[in-house]
Amino acid sequence: MELLAQTLVNGLVLGAGYAVIAVGLTLIFGIVGIANFAHGAFFAMGGYACYLLTSQGLNYFVAVPLSVLIVVVIGAVTEWIVIRRSLYGDSHHGSLIVTFALGQAAVAGLILIFGPDPLPVTSPLGQTTMRFLGIFVASQRAFIFVCSVLVLGALGLWLRLSIKGQQVVAVAQNARGALYSGIDVPWIRALAFVLGVAAAGLAGALLAPISTIYPTMGYSALIVGFTVVILGGMGSIPGAMLGALLIGVANALFETFVSVSWTPALGWGLVIATLLFRPQGLLGQVQQHRH
Amino acid sequence: MAKSSSIGIDMAIQDFGTVMDRKQQTGAMAGDKPGRAARETIYVGCAVVAIVAFAVTFTDPFIVTLAGYTCAFALFALSINIILGGVGEVPLGQCLFFGVGAYGAAIGMGKVGLPFELAVLIALVLSVALAAAIGVITLRLTGAYFSIVSWGLTGVAMVAAANLEEITGGPLGLFGFPPIEIGPLQLSDPQTYFAVTATILLLAILFLVALRRSPFGAAMDSVRQNPHLARSVGVDVARVRLKAFMLSAPFAALAGALAVPYTQIVTPEVFSVANTVDGLLMVLLGGAQLVVGPVIGAAMFTLIPQAMNLDPNVRILVFSSIIILIMMFAPGGLHQLGVALRDRLGRKTDDDRSR
């Protein structure tokens, strides 16, 4: 019982981290209309930015927002130079190949700059744990959980209450209609892309102290992100959150009670099962062929 | 080019059951050039001569074996292009079948003691079944789903290969095979290995040329260029996609099996997406709309790093950047740049538009 409760809590905390990654991914898919295979690379960039700043003696809590800012700048430049062209070109699979290649190039770049070995990021929360009703949670994980919930909540409110947020929702629902009602669709798409990769960067900076950072760290983030997004329904933000919690808890349970070495395959097993019975995902809308 | 797309539709209509004047059609397909058959016979003859000449000229085992491996990998690139250039989806998970072929050959020979041919045959059948299963689940949905899920399953395959130690040798993989032979042909001999892979590659190219000219090839064209229109004239889009995917799988598996004599070891890394990336790059370099494009790309791809001796990460960085640039400026392949230079302000052809 104790173990089960502990595992469930671990899963929830994991899921909160996954949710940030997946919401970024689903935002880009829903609004820009591309499956961003470079998402993991931006996650890794967030981690490395955080490493750079903390190794300069900056406090971790200051470094996290700054890391996100760095990723925002990189993301904006990427969108401006590459994504815009590959997307508004005349091929639907161009964006897929391009983001995939971008991810590969970024990881290779990170290896060339920082070397292939893992690097530590120190957080003031360190190795301390908090105890609550007999369940232990590492302080850093609790911090990630709180940050994730705050960020996702803020994003939800922004989408619902601000003009820009409503424009984003409009573009997601019907890009052409949005364009006809005077919304600057290319700008909103750029904004969505940058927001999405910023979320990935934030997740990278948050998880850096736990998992140390290494160039291919984004790979597992990308896998988790995609499994979560497909499970929840591509393009659906509540779906991404639900999927993240499900996968987080399922992974934690599976690791504790079944097998650690098979865990990486679990998410895809769930995805296949979902696609068989509910192709649009748990909360997704039935996909029209966009292409 | 605009003509070819209309032909795609015509053929699609024919698929639907409208009988057309066949003569007119084949005439249009052939571009009304007499002596085509003769020209093609000459091409094939040249290719055979080139293969023999290469095998006789070069005696350095390293170079000849590498050339053989390049032919095997070109076969993998062809498999990717059946999907990418055929129906216009991105098969990120194609290395799954490559791995099935490699493991199939390795397990069949090493663990079970089957002859190489039989092991490969079983692997090919398996790969088709696997493609059918994956295709049925994902090809009904948008292209992104197909790409993502097939890519994800390569990760599952890697985990499985690392965990099922009794069968796959675990993370260390399988090695130390008996001498690999196809009938009387010893694949451990570099010349023979090259001759066999090159011949198989040539046969595959001939098959794909025939496929492109068949009604099914036209159906694939129509699906790639405009799925909605294809559906409206009665092409079963999902079914064409699935067929193409099932057709591409054994090519990749055969490539994986033929790579084993070169690598001499099969590890879970064989499922690595890096393989797919290499294959994709070959296709993009050579041009997705040329049947021999992937082969040209494979040759370039092997020659350039050999000549430059790059650090693997520099290689990935350079090649990924090349992919991005190709997709931005010449999505139809490098030969498109020549066309683009010729008429910089000319309208794009239908075929380029669908790329």
CSV table of N, CA and C in Angstrom, one decimal, chain B residues 37-144:
chain,number,residue,atom,x,y,z
B,37,ALA,N,12.5,0.4,-75.8
B,37,ALA,CA,12.9,-0.9,-75.3
B,37,ALA,C,14.4,-1.2,-75.6
B,38,ALA,N,14.8,-0.8,-76.8
B,38,ALA,CA,16.2,-1.0,-77.2
B,38,ALA,C,17.1,-0.1,-76.3
B,39,ARG,N,16.7,1.1,-76.1
B,39,ARG,CA,17.5,2.0,-75.2
B,39,ARG,C,17.6,1.4,-73.8
B,40,GLU,N,16.5,0.9,-73.3
B,40,GLU,CA,16.6,0.4,-71.9
B,40,GLU,C,17.5,-0.8,-71.8
B,41,THR,N,17.4,-1.7,-72.9
B,41,THR,CA,18.2,-2.8,-72.9
B,41,THR,C,19.7,-2.4,-72.9
B,42,ILE,N,20.0,-1.3,-73.6
B,42,ILE,CA,21.4,-0.8,-73.6
B,42,ILE,C,21.8,-0.3,-72.2
B,43,TYR,N,20.8,0.4,-71.5
B,43,TYR,CA,21.1,0.8,-70.2
B,43,TYR,C,21.5,-0.3,-69.3
B,44,VAL,N,20.6,-1.4,-69.3
B,44,VAL,CA,20.8,-2.5,-68.5
B,44,VAL,C,22.2,-3.2,-68.8
B,45,GLY,N,22.4,-3.3,-70.1
B,45,GLY,CA,23.7,-3.8,-70.5
B,45,GLY,C,24.9,-3.0,-70.0
B,46,CYS,N,24.8,-1.7,-70.1
B,46,CYS,CA,25.8,-0.8,-69.5
B,46,CYS,C,26.0,-1.1,-68.0
B,47,ALA,N,24.9,-1.2,-67.3
B,47,ALA,CA,25.0,-1.4,-65.9
B,47,ALA,C,25.7,-2.8,-65.6
B,48,VAL,N,25.3,-3.8,-66.3
B,48,VAL,CA,26.0,-5.1,-66.1
B,48,VAL,C,27.5,-5.0,-66.4
B,49,VAL,N,27.8,-4.4,-67.5
B,49,VAL,CA,29.2,-4.2,-67.9
B,49,VAL,C,29.9,-3.4,-66.8
B,50,ALA,N,29.3,-2.4,-66.2
B,50,ALA,CA,29.9,-1.6,-65.2
B,50,ALA,C,30.2,-2.4,-64.0
B,51,ILE,N,29.2,-3.3,-63.6
B,51,ILE,CA,29.4,-4.1,-62.4
B,51,ILE,C,30.6,-5.1,-62.6
B,52,VAL,N,30.6,-5.7,-63.8
B,52,VAL,CA,31.7,-6.6,-64.1
B,52,VAL,C,33.0,-5.9,-64.1
B,53,ALA,N,33.0,-4.8,-64.8
B,53,ALA,CA,34.2,-4.0,-64.9
B,53,ALA,C,34.8,-3.6,-63.5
B,54,PHE,N,33.8,-3.2,-62.6
B,54,PHE,CA,34.2,-2.7,-61.3
B,54,PHE,C,34.8,-3.9,-60.5
B,55,ALA,N,34.1,-5.1,-60.6
B,55,ALA,CA,34.6,-6.2,-59.9
B,55,ALA,C,35.9,-6.7,-60.4
B,56,VAL,N,36.2,-6.5,-61.6
B,56,VAL,CA,37.5,-6.9,-62.2
B,56,VAL,C,38.6,-5.9,-61.9
B,57,THR,N,38.2,-4.6,-62.0
B,57,THR,CA,39.3,-3.6,-61.9
B,57,THR,C,39.8,-3.5,-60.5
B,58,PHE,N,38.9,-3.4,-59.5
B,58,PHE,CA,39.3,-3.1,-58.1
B,58,PHE,C,39.5,-4.5,-57.4
B,59,THR,N,40.7,-4.6,-56.9
B,59,THR,CA,41.0,-5.9,-56.2
B,59,THR,C,41.1,-5.6,-54.7
B,60,ASP,N,41.2,-4.4,-54.3
B,60,ASP,CA,41.4,-4.1,-52.8
B,60,ASP,C,40.1,-4.6,-52.1
B,61,PRO,N,40.2,-5.6,-51.2
B,61,PRO,CA,39.0,-6.1,-50.6
B,61,PRO,C,38.2,-5.1,-49.9
B,62,PHE,N,38.9,-4.1,-49.3
B,62,PHE,CA,38.2,-3.1,-48.5
B,62,PHE,C,37.2,-2.3,-49.4
B,63,ILE,N,37.7,-1.9,-50.5
B,63,ILE,CA,36.9,-1.1,-51.5
B,63,ILE,C,35.8,-1.9,-52.0
B,64,VAL,N,36.1,-3.1,-52.4
B,64,VAL,CA,35.1,-3.9,-53.1
B,64,VAL,C,33.9,-4.3,-52.1
B,65,THR,N,34.3,-4.6,-50.9
B,65,THR,CA,33.3,-4.9,-49.9
B,65,THR,C,32.5,-3.7,-49.6
B,66,LEU,N,33.1,-2.5,-49.5
B,66,LEU,CA,32.4,-1.3,-49.2
B,66,LEU,C,31.4,-1.0,-50.3
B,67,ALA,N,31.8,-1.3,-51.6
B,67,ALA,CA,31.0,-1.1,-52.7
B,67,ALA,C,29.7,-2.0,-52.6
B,68,GLY,N,30.0,-3.3,-52.1
B,68,GLY,CA,28.9,-4.2,-52.0
B,68,GLY,C,27.9,-3.7,-50.9
B,69,TYR,N,28.5,-3.2,-49.8
B,69,TYR,CA,27.7,-2.7,-48.7
B,69,TYR,C,26.9,-1.5,-49.2
B,70,THR,N,27.5,-0.6,-50.0
B,70,THR,CA,26.8,0.5,-50.6
B,70,THR,C,25.6,0.1,-51.4
B,71,CYS,N,25.8,-1.0,-52.2
B,71,CYS,CA,24.7,-1.5,-53.0
B,71,CYS,C,23.5,-2.0,-52.1
B,72,ALA,N,23.9,-2.7,-51.0
B,72,ALA,CA,22.9,-3.2,-50.0
B,72,ALA,C,22.1,-2.0,-49.5
B,73,PHE,N,22.9,-0.9,-49.1
B,73,PHE,CA,22.3,0.2,-48.5
B,73,PHE,C,21.4,1.0,-49.5
B,74,ALA,N,21.9,1.0,-50.8
B,74,ALA,CA,21.1,1.6,-51.8
B,74,ALA,C,19.7,1.0,-51.9
B,75,LEU,N,19.7,-0.4,-51.7
B,75,LEU,CA,18.5,-1.1,-51.7
B,75,LEU,C,17.5,-0.6,-50.6
B,76,PHE,N,18.1,-0.3,-49.5
B,76,PHE,CA,17.3,0.3,-48.4
B,76,PHE,C,16.8,1.7,-48.7
B,77,ALA,N,17.6,2.5,-49.4
B,77,ALA,CA,17.2,3.8,-49.8
B,77,ALA,C,16.0,3.6,-50.9
B,78,LEU,N,16.1,2.6,-51.7
B,78,LEU,CA,15.0,2.4,-52.7
B,78,LEU,C,13.7,2.1,-51.9
B,79,SER,N,13.9,1.3,-50.9
B,79,SER,CA,12.7,0.9,-50.1
B,79,SER,C,12.1,2.2,-49.5
B,80,ILE,N,12.9,3.1,-48.9
B,80,ILE,CA,12.4,4.4,-48.4
B,80,ILE,C,11.7,5.1,-49.5
B,81,ASN,N,12.3,5.1,-50.7
B,81,ASN,CA,11.7,5.9,-51.8
B,81,ASN,C,10.4,5.4,-52.3
B,82,ILE,N,10.1,4.1,-52.1
B,82,ILE,CA,8.8,3.6,-52.5
B,82,ILE,C,7.7,4.3,-51.8
B,83,ILE,N,8.0,4.7,-50.5
B,83,ILE,CA,7.0,5.4,-49.7
B,83,ILE,C,7.2,6.9,-50.0
B,84,LEU,N,8.4,7.4,-49.9
B,84,LEU,CA,8.6,8.9,-50.0
B,84,LEU,C,8.2,9.4,-51.4
B,85,GLY,N,8.9,8.8,-52.4
B,85,GLY,CA,8.6,9.2,-53.8
B,85,GLY,C,7.4,8.6,-54.4
B,86,GLY,N,6.9,7.5,-53.8
B,86,GLY,CA,5.7,6.8,-54.3
B,86,GLY,C,4.4,7.4,-53.8
B,87,VAL,N,4.2,7.3,-52.5
B,87,VAL,CA,2.9,7.8,-52.0
B,87,VAL,C,3.1,9.1,-51.1
B,88,GLY,N,4.3,9.6,-51.0
B,88,GLY,CA,4.5,10.9,-50.3
B,88,GLY,C,4.4,10.9,-48.8
B,89,GLU,N,4.7,9.8,-48.2
B,89,GLU,CA,4.7,9.8,-46.7
B,89,GLU,C,6.2,9.6,-46.3
B,90,VAL,N,6.5,10.0,-45.1
B,90,VAL,CA,7.9,9.9,-44.6
B,90,VAL,C,8.1,8.6,-43.7
B,91,PRO,N,8.7,7.6,-44.2
B,91,PRO,CA,8.8,6.4,-43.5
B,91,PRO,C,10.0,6.4,-42.5
B,92,LEU,N,9.8,7.1,-41.4
B,92,LEU,CA,10.9,7.2,-40.4
B,92,LEU,C,11.2,5.9,-39.8
B,93,GLY,N,10.3,4.9,-39.8
B,93,GLY,CA,10.5,3.7,-39.2
B,93,GLY,C,11.0,2.6,-40.1
B,94,GLN,N,11.5,3.0,-41.3
B,94,GLN,CA,11.9,1.9,-42.2
B,94,GLN,C,13.1,1.1,-41.7
B,95,CYS,N,13.9,1.6,-40.8
B,95,CYS,CA,15.0,0.9,-40.3
B,95,CYS,C,14.5,-0.3,-39.5
B,96,LEU,N,13.2,-0.3,-39.1
B,96,LEU,CA,12.6,-1.5,-38.4
B,96,LEU,C,12.8,-2.7,-39.3
B,97,PHE,N,12.5,-2.6,-40.6
B,97,PHE,CA,12.5,-3.7,-41.5
B,97,PHE,C,13.9,-4.1,-41.8
B,98,PHE,N,14.8,-3.0,-41.9
B,98,PHE,CA,16.2,-3.3,-42.1
B,98,PHE,C,16.7,-4.2,-40.9
B,99,GLY,N,16.3,-3.8,-39.7
B,99,GLY,CA,16.7,-4.6,-38.6
B,99,GLY,C,16.1,-6.0,-38.6
B,100,VAL,N,14.9,-6.1,-39.0
B,100,VAL,CA,14.2,-7.4,-39.1
B,100,VAL,C,15.0,-8.3,-40.1
B,101,GLY,N,15.4,-7.8,-41.2
B,101,GLY,CA,16.2,-8.5,-42.1
B,101,GLY,C,17.5,-9.0,-41.6
B,102,ALA,N,18.2,-8.0,-40.9
B,102,ALA,CA,19.5,-8.4,-40.4
B,102,ALA,C,19.4,-9.4,-39.3
B,103,TYR,N,18.5,-9.2,-38.3
B,103,TYR,CA,18.3,-10.1,-37.3
B,103,TYR,C,17.8,-11.5,-37.8
B,104,GLY,N,16.9,-11.4,-38.8
B,104,GLY,CA,16.4,-12.6,-39.3
B,104,GLY,C,17.5,-13.5,-39.9
B,105,ALA,N,18.4,-12.9,-40.7
B,105,ALA,CA,19.5,-13.6,-41.2
B,105,ALA,C,20.4,-14.1,-40.1
B,106,ALA,N,20.7,-13.3,-39.1
B,106,ALA,CA,21.6,-13.6,-38.1
B,106,ALA,C,21.1,-14.8,-37.2
B,107,ILE,N,19.8,-14.6,-36.8
B,107,ILE,CA,19.2,-15.6,-35.9
B,107,ILE,C,19.0,-16.9,-36.7
B,108,GLY,N,18.5,-16.8,-37.9
B,108,GLY,CA,18.3,-18.0,-38.7
B,108,GLY,C,19.5,-18.8,-38.9
B,109,MET,N,20.6,-18.1,-39.2
B,109,MET,CA,21.9,-18.8,-39.5
B,109,MET,C,22.6,-19.2,-38.2
B,110,GLY,N,22.7,-18.3,-37.3
B,110,GLY,CA,23.5,-18.5,-36.1
B,110,GLY,C,22.8,-19.4,-35.0
B,111,LYS,N,21.5,-19.1,-34.8
B,111,LYS,CA,20.8,-19.8,-33.7
B,111,LYS,C,20.1,-21.1,-34.2
B,112,VAL,N,19.5,-21.0,-35.3
B,112,VAL,CA,18.7,-22.1,-35.8
B,112,VAL,C,19.5,-23.0,-36.7
B,113,GLY,N,20.5,-22.4,-37.4
B,113,GLY,CA,21.3,-23.2,-38.3
B,113,GLY,C,20.6,-23.4,-39.7
B,114,LEU,N,19.7,-22.4,-40.1
B,114,LEU,CA,19.1,-22.5,-41.4
B,114,LEU,C,20.2,-22.0,-42.4
B,115,PRO,N,20.0,-22.4,-43.7
B,115,PRO,CA,20.8,-21.8,-44.7
B,115,PRO,C,20.4,-20.3,-44.9
B,116,PHE,N,21.3,-19.5,-45.4
B,116,PHE,CA,21.1,-18.0,-45.5
B,116,PHE,C,19.9,-17.7,-46.2
B,117,GLU,N,19.7,-18.3,-47.4
B,117,GLU,CA,18.5,-18.0,-48.2
B,117,GLU,C,17.2,-18.1,-47.5
B,118,LEU,N,17.1,-19.3,-46.8
B,118,LEU,CA,15.9,-19.6,-46.1
B,118,LEU,C,15.6,-18.6,-45.0
B,119,ALA,N,16.7,-18.3,-44.2
B,119,ALA,CA,16.6,-17.3,-43.1
B,119,ALA,C,16.1,-16.0,-43.7
B,120,VAL,N,16.7,-15.6,-44.8
B,120,VAL,CA,16.3,-14.3,-45.4
B,120,VAL,C,14.9,-14.3,-45.8
B,121,LEU,N,14.5,-15.4,-46.4
B,121,LEU,CA,13.1,-15.5,-46.9
B,121,LEU,C,12.1,-15.4,-45.8
B,122,ILE,N,12.4,-16.0,-44.7
B,122,ILE,CA,11.5,-15.9,-43.5
B,122,ILE,C,11.4,-14.5,-43.0
B,123,ALA,N,12.6,-13.8,-43.0
B,123,ALA,CA,12.7,-12.4,-42.6
B,123,ALA,C,11.8,-11.5,-43.5
B,124,LEU,N,11.9,-11.8,-44.8
B,124,LEU,CA,11.1,-11.0,-45.7
B,124,LEU,C,9.6,-11.2,-45.5
B,125,VAL,N,9.2,-12.4,-45.3
B,125,VAL,CA,7.8,-12.6,-45.0
B,125,VAL,C,7.3,-11.9,-43.7
B,126,LEU,N,8.2,-12.0,-42.7
B,126,LEU,CA,7.9,-11.4,-41.4
B,126,LEU,C,7.8,-9.9,-41.6
B,127,SER,N,8.7,-9.3,-42.4
B,127,SER,CA,8.7,-7.8,-42.6
B,127,SER,C,7.4,-7.4,-43.3
B,128,VAL,N,6.9,-8.2,-44.2
B,128,VAL,CA,5.7,-7.8,-44.9
B,128,VAL,C,4.5,-7.9,-43.9
B,129,ALA,N,4.5,-8.9,-43.1
B,129,ALA,CA,3.4,-9.1,-42.1
B,129,ALA,C,3.4,-7.9,-41.1
B,130,LEU,N,4.6,-7.5,-40.7
B,130,LEU,CA,4.8,-6.4,-39.8
B,130,LEU,C,4.3,-5.1,-40.4
B,131,ALA,N,4.7,-4.9,-41.7
B,131,ALA,CA,4.3,-3.7,-42.4
B,131,ALA,C,2.8,-3.6,-42.5
B,132,ALA,N,2.2,-4.8,-42.7
B,132,ALA,CA,0.7,-4.8,-42.8
B,132,ALA,C,0.1,-4.4,-41.5
B,133,ALA,N,0.6,-4.9,-40.4
B,133,ALA,CA,0.0,-4.6,-39.1
B,133,ALA,C,0.2,-3.1,-38.8
B,134,ILE,N,1.4,-2.6,-39.0
B,134,ILE,CA,1.7,-1.1,-38.7
B,134,ILE,C,0.8,-0.3,-39.6
B,135,GLY,N,0.8,-0.7,-40.9
B,135,GLY,CA,0.1,0.1,-41.9
B,135,GLY,C,-1.4,0.2,-41.6
B,136,VAL,N,-2.0,-0.9,-41.2
B,136,VAL,CA,-3.4,-0.9,-41.0
B,136,VAL,C,-3.8,0.0,-39.8
B,137,ILE,N,-2.9,0.1,-38.8
B,137,ILE,CA,-3.2,0.9,-37.6
B,137,ILE,C,-2.9,2.4,-38.0
B,138,THR,N,-1.9,2.7,-38.7
B,138,THR,CA,-1.5,4.1,-38.8
B,138,THR,C,-1.8,4.8,-40.2
B,139,LEU,N,-1.9,4.1,-41.2
B,139,LEU,CA,-2.1,4.7,-42.5
B,139,LEU,C,-3.4,5.3,-42.8
B,140,ARG,N,-4.4,4.9,-41.9
B,140,ARG,CA,-5.7,5.5,-42.1
B,140,ARG,C,-5.7,7.0,-41.6
B,141,LEU,N,-4.7,7.3,-40.8
B,141,LEU,CA,-4.6,8.6,-40.2
B,141,LEU,C,-3.7,9.5,-41.0
B,142,THR,N,-3.5,10.7,-40.6
B,142,THR,CA,-2.7,11.6,-41.3
B,142,THR,C,-1.2,11.1,-41.3
B,143,GLY,N,-0.5,11.7,-42.3
B,143,GLY,CA,0.9,11.3,-42.4
B,143,GLY,C,1.7,11.3,-41.2
B,144,ALA,N,1.5,12.3,-40.4
B,144,ALA,CA,2.3,12.5,-39.2
B,144,ALA,C,2.2,11.3,-38.3
